[in-house]
XYZ file of C-alpha atoms in Angstrom:
682
model
C 0.000 0.000 0.000
C 2.746 2.490 0.982
C 4.700 1.802 -2.227
C 1.595 2.527 -4.290
C 1.002 5.765 -2.429
C 4.623 6.876 -2.862
C 4.452 6.145 -6.596
C 1.194 8.074 -6.817
C 2.737 11.038 -4.996
C 5.689 11.061 -7.395
C 3.468 11.048 -10.474
C 1.188 13.744 -9.145
C 4.059 15.972 -8.097
C 5.441 15.784 -11.614
C 2.016 16.627 -13.032
C 1.553 19.494 -10.610
C 4.744 21.247 -11.721
C 3.330 21.671 -15.217
C -0.330 22.220 -14.327
C -1.913 25.647 -14.441
C -2.456 26.892 -10.914
C -5.722 28.465 -9.819
C -6.609 30.199 -6.583
C -7.482 27.818 -3.776
C -10.909 27.704 -2.275
C -11.431 30.228 0.473
C -11.752 28.088 3.569
C -12.329 31.078 5.823
C -15.895 31.749 4.721
C -18.204 33.772 6.912
C -19.703 31.601 9.642
C -22.660 33.943 9.854
C -23.843 33.207 6.302
C -24.427 29.466 6.796
C -27.953 28.074 6.959
C -28.747 25.763 9.869
C -31.538 23.197 10.197
C -31.721 23.235 14.002
C -35.230 23.633 15.427
C -36.578 23.277 11.851
C -35.511 26.873 11.226
C -33.621 26.554 7.924
C -32.341 30.074 8.532
C -28.980 31.751 8.695
C -27.122 31.041 11.919
C -27.006 34.720 12.852
C -30.836 34.852 12.812
C -31.588 31.797 14.983
C -32.467 32.564 18.604
C -30.478 29.781 20.207
C -26.987 28.629 21.180
C -25.920 26.564 18.178
C -22.390 25.697 17.143
C -21.979 25.140 13.401
C -18.971 23.224 12.088
C -18.663 23.109 8.315
C -16.174 21.542 5.962
C -13.657 24.422 6.258
C -13.541 23.960 10.046
C -13.256 20.172 9.755
C -10.427 20.416 7.210
C -8.244 22.531 9.493
C -6.906 19.412 11.215
C -5.709 15.907 10.325
C -8.827 14.481 8.582
C -9.016 11.500 10.947
C -11.162 12.727 13.851
C -13.971 15.144 14.710
C -12.397 15.918 18.086
C -10.250 18.982 17.336
C -12.984 20.723 15.320
C -15.591 20.176 18.046
C -13.179 21.344 20.742
C -12.614 24.595 18.850
C -16.218 25.621 19.521
C -17.502 27.022 22.838
C -19.422 24.891 25.325
C -18.371 21.579 23.753
C -15.595 19.238 24.839
C -14.862 15.945 23.103
C -12.566 13.459 24.829
C -10.591 10.464 23.593
C -9.605 8.023 26.328
C -7.733 5.916 23.758
C -7.886 5.857 19.949
C -11.492 5.060 19.025
C -12.944 5.665 22.508
C -14.837 8.979 22.495
C -16.942 10.954 24.936
C -18.840 14.134 24.093
C -19.428 16.772 26.744
C -21.975 19.547 26.150
C -22.325 21.794 29.188
C -21.304 19.086 31.633
C -23.158 16.137 30.100
C -20.258 13.688 30.685
C -21.147 13.477 34.366
C -23.059 10.396 33.217
C -20.530 8.980 30.749
C -17.740 6.691 31.929
C -17.454 5.866 28.227
C -19.389 6.579 25.044
C -21.894 9.352 24.363
C -24.948 9.724 26.595
C -27.583 12.356 27.387
C -27.166 13.864 23.899
C -29.549 13.105 21.039
C -27.695 12.638 17.745
C -29.101 12.390 14.218
C -27.245 11.385 11.055
C -28.934 12.641 7.869
C -32.123 13.006 9.877
C -31.947 9.390 11.118
C -31.915 8.884 14.908
C -28.336 7.722 15.530
C -28.896 7.513 19.282
C -30.428 4.140 20.109
C -33.608 3.706 22.202
C -31.419 2.852 25.188
C -29.949 6.362 25.131
C -26.438 5.471 23.899
C -24.734 6.757 20.753
C -21.874 4.927 19.051
C -20.380 8.093 17.617
C -17.051 6.314 17.170
C -18.697 4.174 14.488
C -18.629 7.136 12.092
C -15.451 8.149 10.313
C -14.384 11.706 9.622
C -15.418 11.263 5.972
C -19.035 10.448 6.860
C -19.675 14.114 7.699
C -19.746 17.419 5.878
C -21.331 19.568 8.583
C -22.243 19.419 12.279
C -24.806 21.447 14.199
C -24.541 21.307 17.993
C -27.619 22.484 19.902
C -26.516 23.273 23.447
C -28.794 22.807 26.435
C -32.233 21.167 26.635
C -33.544 20.592 23.097
C -36.478 18.382 24.017
C -39.063 20.674 22.461
C -38.259 19.027 19.104
C -35.682 16.306 19.757
C -37.089 14.215 22.576
C -35.744 13.494 26.037
C -32.316 14.871 26.926
C -30.762 17.588 29.048
C -27.339 17.817 27.397
C -28.337 18.885 23.904
C -28.687 17.554 20.392
C -26.292 17.108 17.463
C -27.332 17.093 13.800
C -24.815 15.362 11.523
C -25.027 15.781 7.757
C -22.995 13.800 5.247
C -24.166 15.558 2.099
C -21.889 18.217 0.527
C -23.197 21.722 -0.107
C -22.739 21.186 -3.844
C -23.142 17.687 -5.226
C -20.962 16.711 -8.211
C -20.111 13.443 -9.878
C -16.566 12.345 -9.229
C -14.079 10.414 -7.144
C -12.160 11.399 -3.990
C -9.204 9.354 -2.760
C -7.060 10.215 0.240
C -4.245 8.721 2.276
C -2.729 9.888 5.576
C 0.252 8.551 7.499
C 1.301 9.788 10.923
C 2.976 9.161 14.239
C 2.308 5.949 16.169
C 1.808 4.192 12.847
C -1.364 6.057 11.966
C -2.746 5.079 8.556
C -5.966 6.305 7.020
C -7.226 5.433 3.551
C -10.467 6.872 2.194
C -12.319 6.559 -1.104
C -15.582 8.224 -2.135
C -17.361 7.693 -5.471
C -20.335 9.775 -6.652
C -22.354 8.770 -9.716
C -25.680 9.710 -11.251
C -27.365 13.006 -12.052
C -29.655 15.589 -10.485
C -32.616 13.194 -10.323
C -30.748 10.068 -9.213
C -27.641 10.461 -7.065
C -25.518 7.710 -5.547
C -22.528 8.042 -3.252
C -20.340 5.132 -2.144
C -17.696 5.505 0.535
C -15.110 3.404 2.330
C -12.657 4.381 5.075
C -9.961 2.211 6.648
C -8.038 3.561 9.634
C -5.441 1.918 11.870
C -3.156 3.164 14.630
C -0.862 1.699 17.269
C -1.727 4.541 19.651
C 0.491 6.536 21.983
C 0.056 4.302 25.014
C 0.784 0.608 25.248
C -2.186 -1.597 24.404
C -3.970 1.057 22.302
C -4.093 -0.482 18.852
C -7.208 0.394 16.852
C -8.793 -0.427 13.516
C -11.936 1.033 11.963
C -13.581 0.138 8.648
C -16.652 2.068 7.559
C -18.603 1.499 4.338
C -21.531 3.695 3.281
C -24.040 4.002 0.478
C -26.233 7.058 0.119
C -28.758 7.598 -2.623
C -31.301 10.236 -3.568
C -34.109 9.685 -6.056
C -36.297 12.509 -7.288
C -39.718 10.918 -7.780
C -41.327 14.068 -9.147
C -41.280 17.814 -8.527
C -42.876 17.304 -5.116
C -41.275 14.135 -3.762
C -37.759 12.924 -3.077
C -36.699 9.582 -1.634
C -33.339 9.212 0.107
C -31.573 6.241 1.652
C -28.515 6.079 3.907
C -26.804 2.770 4.655
C -23.790 2.384 6.936
C -21.725 -0.558 8.102
C -18.965 -0.019 10.625
C -16.474 -2.467 12.082
C -14.420 -1.053 14.953
C -11.759 -2.569 17.215
C -9.723 -0.775 19.830
C -7.760 -1.820 22.879
C -8.475 -0.285 26.281
C -5.384 0.323 28.430
C -7.266 1.434 31.558
C -6.823 4.463 33.769
C -3.565 5.401 35.499
C -2.930 6.702 38.973
C -1.276 10.093 39.289
C 2.073 8.476 40.086
C 1.830 6.143 37.083
C 0.775 9.052 34.869
C 3.786 11.100 35.958
C 6.323 8.266 35.761
C 5.173 6.449 32.625
C 2.217 8.030 30.799
C 2.454 5.397 28.043
C 1.831 2.567 30.484
C -1.343 0.580 31.122
C -3.313 -0.607 34.057
C -1.906 -3.971 35.268
C -3.241 -7.020 33.380
C -4.546 -5.020 30.416
C -2.548 -7.249 28.046
C -3.192 -10.474 29.924
C -6.949 -9.897 29.955
C -6.882 -8.550 26.369
C -9.061 -5.595 27.376
C -10.639 -4.228 24.206
C -13.818 -3.278 22.361
C -15.072 -5.173 19.297
C -17.970 -3.245 17.822
C -19.980 -3.745 14.652
C -22.963 -1.668 13.574
C -25.272 -1.847 10.584
C -27.769 0.959 10.004
C -30.166 1.610 7.137
C -32.548 4.541 6.933
C -35.114 5.611 4.341
C -36.240 9.236 4.181
C -39.139 10.707 2.211
C -39.566 14.448 1.536
C -42.964 15.493 0.254
C -44.053 19.033 -0.611
C -47.780 18.492 -0.192
C -48.693 22.051 -1.154
C -47.116 25.495 -1.339
C -47.649 25.869 2.412
C -47.317 22.289 3.707
C -44.483 19.769 3.531
C -43.489 16.602 5.329
C -40.267 14.756 5.993
C -40.450 11.219 7.351
C -37.727 8.701 8.066
C -37.770 5.047 9.112
C -34.670 3.080 10.038
C -33.380 -0.199 11.377
C -30.053 -0.849 13.095
C -28.160 -3.716 14.670
C -25.085 -3.432 16.872
C -22.910 -6.223 18.266
C -20.387 -5.393 20.991
C -17.824 -7.654 22.641
C -15.875 -6.191 25.536
C -13.311 -8.168 27.531
C -12.672 -5.936 30.546
C -10.711 -5.980 33.786
C -13.791 -7.271 35.634
C -15.532 -9.585 33.147
C -16.282 -10.292 29.507
C -19.393 -8.601 28.122
C -21.363 -9.431 24.974
C -24.189 -7.201 23.791
C -26.548 -7.523 20.833
C -28.686 -4.459 20.221
C -31.204 -4.613 17.354
C -33.552 -1.637 17.189
C -35.733 0.291 14.784
C -37.697 3.517 14.732
C -38.886 6.503 12.800
C -39.551 10.217 12.853
C -41.990 12.437 10.969
C -42.222 16.233 10.848
C -44.894 18.355 9.149
C -44.084 22.010 8.391
C -46.773 24.540 7.533
C -45.834 28.055 6.338
C -48.040 31.098 5.983
C -47.112 34.666 4.958
C -49.279 37.753 5.303
C -48.607 41.513 5.659
C -44.946 41.202 6.592
C -45.593 38.353 9.027
C -44.437 34.748 8.649
C -45.808 31.852 10.672
C -44.259 28.401 10.573
C -45.754 25.509 12.510
C -43.771 22.280 12.886
C -45.344 19.201 14.421
C -44.528 15.523 14.472
C -43.533 12.446 16.402
C -40.605 10.112 16.922
C -40.545 6.530 18.211
C -37.877 3.858 18.761
C -37.987 0.251 19.913
C -35.084 -1.950 21.036
C -34.650 -5.671 21.747
C -31.283 -5.863 23.529
C -29.458 -8.730 25.163
C -26.463 -8.382 27.462
C -24.418 -11.317 28.713
C -21.478 -11.123 31.115
C -18.921 -13.895 31.575
C -15.774 -14.345 33.545
C -12.871 -13.059 31.475
C -10.341 -15.814 30.896
C -7.369 -14.294 29.069
C -9.639 -12.348 26.736
C -12.167 -15.134 26.173
C -15.615 -15.675 27.710
C -15.691 -18.278 30.470
C -18.569 -19.136 32.814
C -21.778 -17.089 32.577
C -22.334 -14.445 35.251
C -25.512 -12.769 33.984
C -27.764 -13.042 30.942
C -30.266 -10.209 30.509
C -32.931 -9.470 27.914
C -33.620 -5.743 27.748
C -36.757 -4.491 26.080
C -36.836 -0.719 25.688
C -38.964 1.778 23.821
C -39.518 5.491 23.693
C -41.698 7.963 21.897
C -41.970 11.719 21.628
C -44.758 13.948 20.310
C -43.805 17.554 19.609
C -45.015 20.829 18.127
C -43.480 24.255 17.577
C -44.671 27.602 16.246
C -42.226 30.178 14.830
C -43.589 33.651 14.254
C -41.685 36.393 12.414
C -43.248 39.790 13.127
C -42.848 43.286 11.700
C -40.157 45.303 13.420
C -37.685 42.379 13.273
C -39.249 40.514 16.204
C -39.291 36.706 16.295
C -41.038 34.341 18.667
C -40.508 30.576 18.866
C -42.572 28.381 21.166
C -42.499 24.597 21.240
C -43.138 21.665 23.539
C -42.936 17.891 23.571
C -44.242 15.007 25.574
C -41.853 12.072 26.026
C -42.232 8.631 27.476
C -39.817 5.714 27.701
C -39.815 2.291 29.269
C -37.297 -0.414 30.076
C -37.988 -4.034 31.011
C -35.157 -6.331 32.141
C -35.482 -10.112 32.356
C -32.520 -11.908 33.942
C -32.463 -15.206 32.076
C -29.573 -16.512 34.177
C -31.782 -16.531 37.310
C -34.539 -19.192 37.325
C -38.101 -17.890 37.784
C -36.881 -14.310 37.641
C -39.728 -11.814 37.624
C -39.089 -9.139 34.950
C -38.252 -5.711 36.319
C -39.923 -2.772 34.566
C -39.697 1.002 34.865
C -41.563 3.597 32.835
C -40.398 7.205 32.714
C -42.793 9.918 31.649
C -42.605 13.674 31.967
C -44.824 16.678 31.919
C -44.579 18.930 28.868
C -40.993 19.921 28.052
C -41.370 23.416 26.579
C -39.033 25.914 24.982
C -39.803 29.580 24.343
C -37.404 31.981 22.602
C -37.815 35.652 21.766
C -35.449 37.691 19.582
C -35.189 41.192 18.195
C -32.878 42.738 15.614
C -31.881 46.028 17.190
C -30.053 46.992 14.012
C -29.707 44.983 10.765
C -26.585 43.163 12.000
C -27.304 42.847 15.739
C -29.667 40.163 17.072
C -30.567 39.940 20.764
C -32.400 36.859 22.044
C -33.582 35.193 25.236
C -34.976 31.717 25.831
C -36.167 29.342 28.509
C -36.228 25.565 28.035
C -37.083 22.610 30.209
C -35.283 19.293 29.839
C -36.050 15.729 30.866
C -33.649 12.781 30.603
C -34.326 9.233 31.825
C -31.364 6.979 32.644
C -29.885 5.083 29.740
C -29.924 1.297 29.470
C -26.325 1.095 30.641
C -27.111 3.285 33.640
C -30.029 1.087 34.686
C -27.809 -1.961 34.076
C -24.237 -0.724 34.713
C -21.034 -2.758 34.786
C -21.759 -3.834 38.383
C -24.619 -5.894 36.824
C -26.920 -4.613 39.587
C -30.323 -3.697 38.109
C -30.977 -0.079 39.097
C -34.568 0.669 38.138
C -34.747 2.896 41.209
C -32.619 5.457 39.384
C -34.780 8.463 38.543
C -34.839 10.685 35.473
C -33.151 14.056 35.741
C -35.006 17.295 35.024
C -33.792 20.815 34.539
C -34.652 24.329 33.411
C -32.258 26.506 31.410
C -32.509 30.284 31.117
C -30.438 31.797 28.340
C -29.763 35.139 26.638
C -27.357 36.093 23.897
C -26.310 38.327 21.044
C -25.207 37.642 17.479
C -23.648 40.512 15.595
C -21.712 41.461 12.478
C -19.470 44.502 12.166
C -16.989 46.109 9.794
C -18.945 45.262 6.641
C -19.512 41.704 7.953
C -15.799 41.024 8.328
C -16.199 40.651 12.113
C -18.729 38.228 13.597
C -19.261 38.069 17.375
C -21.546 35.748 19.307
C -22.028 35.641 23.093
C -24.554 33.699 25.149
C -25.142 33.484 28.907
C -27.063 30.645 30.537
C -28.220 29.596 33.975
C -29.164 25.926 34.132
C -30.674 24.280 37.217
C -30.756 20.488 37.191
C -32.668 18.274 39.652
C -31.985 14.577 40.244
C -28.799 14.901 38.193
C -27.469 11.455 37.281
C -23.867 11.145 38.460
C -21.334 8.401 37.769
C -19.498 6.700 40.612
C -17.233 3.638 40.853
C -17.037 0.807 43.354
C -13.906 -0.782 44.809
C -13.436 -2.937 41.699
C -13.665 0.222 39.521
C -17.032 -0.825 38.093
C -19.267 2.123 37.328
C -22.680 2.705 38.848
C -24.953 5.748 39.027
C -26.802 7.774 41.640
C -29.101 10.775 41.597
C -27.520 13.956 42.906
C -29.912 16.349 44.606
C -29.443 19.361 42.312
C -26.819 21.339 40.432
C -26.238 24.984 39.519
C -24.691 25.459 36.085
C -23.906 29.021 35.071
C -21.830 29.780 32.006
C -20.830 32.243 29.321
C -19.892 31.047 25.827
C -18.428 33.397 23.241
C -16.775 33.267 19.849
C -15.496 35.775 17.313
C -14.286 35.517 13.707
C -12.437 38.303 11.937
C -11.551 38.466 8.249
C -8.173 40.168 8.223
C -8.143 40.965 4.512
C -11.040 42.747 2.810
C -10.000 41.772 -0.717
C -8.167 39.070 -2.643
C -5.883 41.066 -4.825
C -2.564 40.068 -3.290
C -0.602 36.907 -2.677
C -2.740 36.106 0.371
C -6.309 35.625 -0.823
C -7.907 35.141 2.609
C -6.875 35.334 6.237
C -9.117 34.736 9.219
C -8.459 35.065 12.943
C -10.870 33.338 15.327
C -11.222 32.724 19.054
C -13.721 30.966 21.321
C -14.026 31.062 25.095
C -16.086 29.016 27.543
C -16.540 29.979 31.193
C -18.355 27.374 33.298
C -19.263 27.794 36.945
C -20.854 24.404 37.568
C -21.491 23.335 41.166
C -23.484 20.841 43.182
C -26.275 22.782 44.806
C -27.536 20.024 47.097
C -25.837 16.637 46.946
C -25.290 14.316 49.901
C -24.055 10.728 49.819
C -24.529 9.163 53.212
C -22.739 11.393 55.686
C -20.715 13.140 52.947
C -21.970 16.508 51.745
C -20.767 17.593 48.284
C -22.943 20.720 48.169
C -21.013 23.670 46.771
C -18.350 21.465 45.192
C -17.332 21.973 41.561
C -18.852 19.461 39.158
C -16.117 17.068 38.033
C -15.154 16.761 34.359
C -15.832 20.447 33.569
C -13.051 23.027 33.250
C -13.914 26.545 34.487
C -12.180 28.167 31.501
C -11.461 26.838 28.005
C -10.003 28.948 25.194
C -9.361 28.008 21.566
C -7.896 30.316 18.952
C -6.554 30.036 15.453
C -5.326 31.692 12.305
C -6.263 30.468 8.818
C -4.368 31.737 5.765
C -5.001 30.911 2.108
C -2.899 32.143 -0.816
C -3.672 32.541 -4.507
C -1.167 29.833 -5.590
C -2.989 27.374 -3.307
C -0.642 27.333 -0.319
C -2.447 27.453 3.011
C -1.800 27.293 6.748
C -4.062 26.584 9.726
C -2.603 27.364 13.153
C -4.380 26.448 16.406
C -3.841 27.145 20.116
C -5.914 25.577 22.903
C -6.025 26.125 26.674
C -7.881 24.010 29.250
C -8.234 24.952 32.934
C -7.663 22.479 35.793
C -10.478 19.926 36.129
C -11.902 18.333 39.274
C -11.650 14.551 39.045
C -14.012 13.541 41.844
C -17.097 14.856 43.581
C -15.115 15.894 46.648
C -12.695 17.972 44.491
C -9.737 16.399 46.322
C -8.044 15.430 43.044
C -7.460 17.986 40.306
C -6.058 17.471 36.803
C -3.590 20.184 35.822
C -4.291 22.793 33.187
C -2.647 22.433 29.799
C -1.953 24.340 26.597
C -1.746 22.759 23.159
C -0.378 24.120 19.909
C -0.630 22.640 16.445
C -1.016 23.397 12.802
C -1.494 22.172 9.272
C 0.152 23.457 6.127
C -0.590 22.381 2.599
C -0.986 23.106 -1.061
C -4.241 22.759 -2.982
C -3.871 22.841 -6.738
C -5.642 21.826 -9.917
C -3.922 19.232 -12.036
C -4.766 18.070 -15.536
C -8.422 17.942 -16.579
C -10.858 17.682 -13.669
C -8.216 16.436 -11.223
C -7.220 18.438 -8.135
C -4.899 17.608 -5.277
C -4.298 18.633 -1.684
C -0.838 17.887 -0.278
C -0.597 18.561 3.453
C 1.369 17.956 6.635
C 0.793 18.926 10.228
C 1.514 18.518 13.910
C -0.540 18.184 17.088
C 0.667 18.937 20.620
C 3.700 20.539 19.035
C 5.449 21.321 22.339
C 5.043 17.832 23.771
C 2.724 18.699 26.661
C 1.797 15.880 29.030
C -1.946 15.878 29.714
C -4.925 13.573 30.199
C -7.785 13.691 27.706
C -10.786 11.722 28.918
C -10.351 11.443 32.671
C -12.150 8.658 34.533
C -14.276 10.621 36.986
C -14.652 9.259 40.564
C -12.375 6.349 39.653
C -11.520 3.822 42.354
C -7.908 3.705 43.589
C -7.246 7.094 42.000
C -7.115 5.730 38.430
C -8.310 8.991 36.885
C -5.794 9.552 34.108
C -5.801 8.520 30.435
C -2.699 10.050 28.934
C -3.124 11.768 25.576
C -0.592 11.568 22.759
C 2.682 13.457 22.982
C 3.925 15.541 20.056
C 2.797 13.826 16.874
C 2.972 14.497 13.167
C 1.103 13.521 10.019
C 1.130 13.997 6.280
C -1.147 13.066 3.443
C -2.655 13.632 0.040
C -6.218 13.992 -1.200
C -7.067 13.579 -4.871
C -10.376 14.869 -6.235
C -11.684 14.130 -9.688
C -14.822 15.947 -10.812
C -16.539 14.797 -13.993
């Protein structure tokens, strides 16, 4: 494979020296001009009265093209963690309190398909970088349209802004034997589009026992039935393997950050994960005022997980659907849009635990059938009034249920728990004070039942007594453009009060379990600014953009007692008080470009008592490259880059409340990468 790539590089370099050069695409486009789908708005980001982070292709392409993590971490209020290659957690305003691993308490959709299963878990690591072209992160309770959840919602879109027939091929090689090969093929025309993709990624990882491999194959098609109807299908198969080295104590982290927890190799601790998902979406413009979008899907996941405590096997088939009707009416300078619909999911899970004998299942410990379902009914009205006023009001009703039957216990009586909530509303009001200054305020109520793996955690103790958490978020913000739209500034302030917050804890064997905290106080300010340094493109530098984001989080337990221990007033673990990201993006007319990034993270509390604190850290990195057109419809992007350029030792993805002080998962030291992307457009 490497010899083929080297030969290809040689040929293309020779071609590039004789090819006519054209100006590179401006990757520093105005963030404010993008159109977002969040809350069924389909409006420009600067006009939506809500805290939404938009990450487009230019932001994704600033980094190494292998992970979503650095792009997400460049936006305020969001923190993605990687405990080892392939093991991700996503934190939106403190949502990882409930996540020893994986993504919980956040509803995620891929091309409109519910990617979060009915048990409340999301296998985000099953997607590759190349399965996405844009990301919208809705921060705070989004239940008015997206069902139960207090952390937020994420809308993932794989379709490019402009669809063209062609072929994309890319290869990346980096430190710790990182290899990433991607191929995308697009065929068809305007009425019948087909896209086929395949990504293969491997890495040895920075730490011992952190090998990973991910293969993802996709097929996406769009068929225009007539002028009113379009049928789309998205099919994904992912096969993921990664080793889990386990958390380190502070002494181990300081002395040998590349080490593992004892017996990680002997027990062959790892994750084997396979997922198949197929979704069918139908868009129907019923009339000039009314349209509908409906999606049905089916998915099946198989997970094998030899751990330090046991060997777990999970099979998780599930299916579901979502439908949304939108009605639009204009009269006398007023626009009313009403969105209403429903979403439902059903799962038939089975979880078996065995004794772990050198990485193989031994005698059965537990065998559980898990039947879960959920549904949500929602409606929202958006009213645009004269005088640049806007009012959005929506609400949903959500219900979910879980039934567990322990097959390994004779005559076991199934245990059932149903979670239902009162209406979960959201109201937002905005006003344009001047054409380029929007002021908004909102209040939203959230509701989040425990996930399947919180009701049945790694202790294997059935915890149907765990209650759903509820919270109310008050928020206000501004979105503004200045200097002939060269400067965009966005600031939002929120005060979020959560009751019955679900908090992760660990027992003496380091198995996770969950309890309800009394209440939390979560106050924060999130801000970001983008500035186009150059007003024109007449010189050597065609575009230059400076950007910065800042997150200030004052998150505390308001009332939380465990036995005789009172954690009230303590800082919520896993959340840094201050996080800053900044960068400079430069593009030149010959196609040379540079993306420089700096990141700062405050100290983080590692346990509820705040007796252990992870140190602050600063990271620097960058990517340089050359985008050029070659012969015919062929274009190339040659690039190289570095992450953690100054070799900072830090932990990314701490194990909160870990037993025996095993909090730390060391992140990679200074590492480098290089690659090539070839694009052929027919």
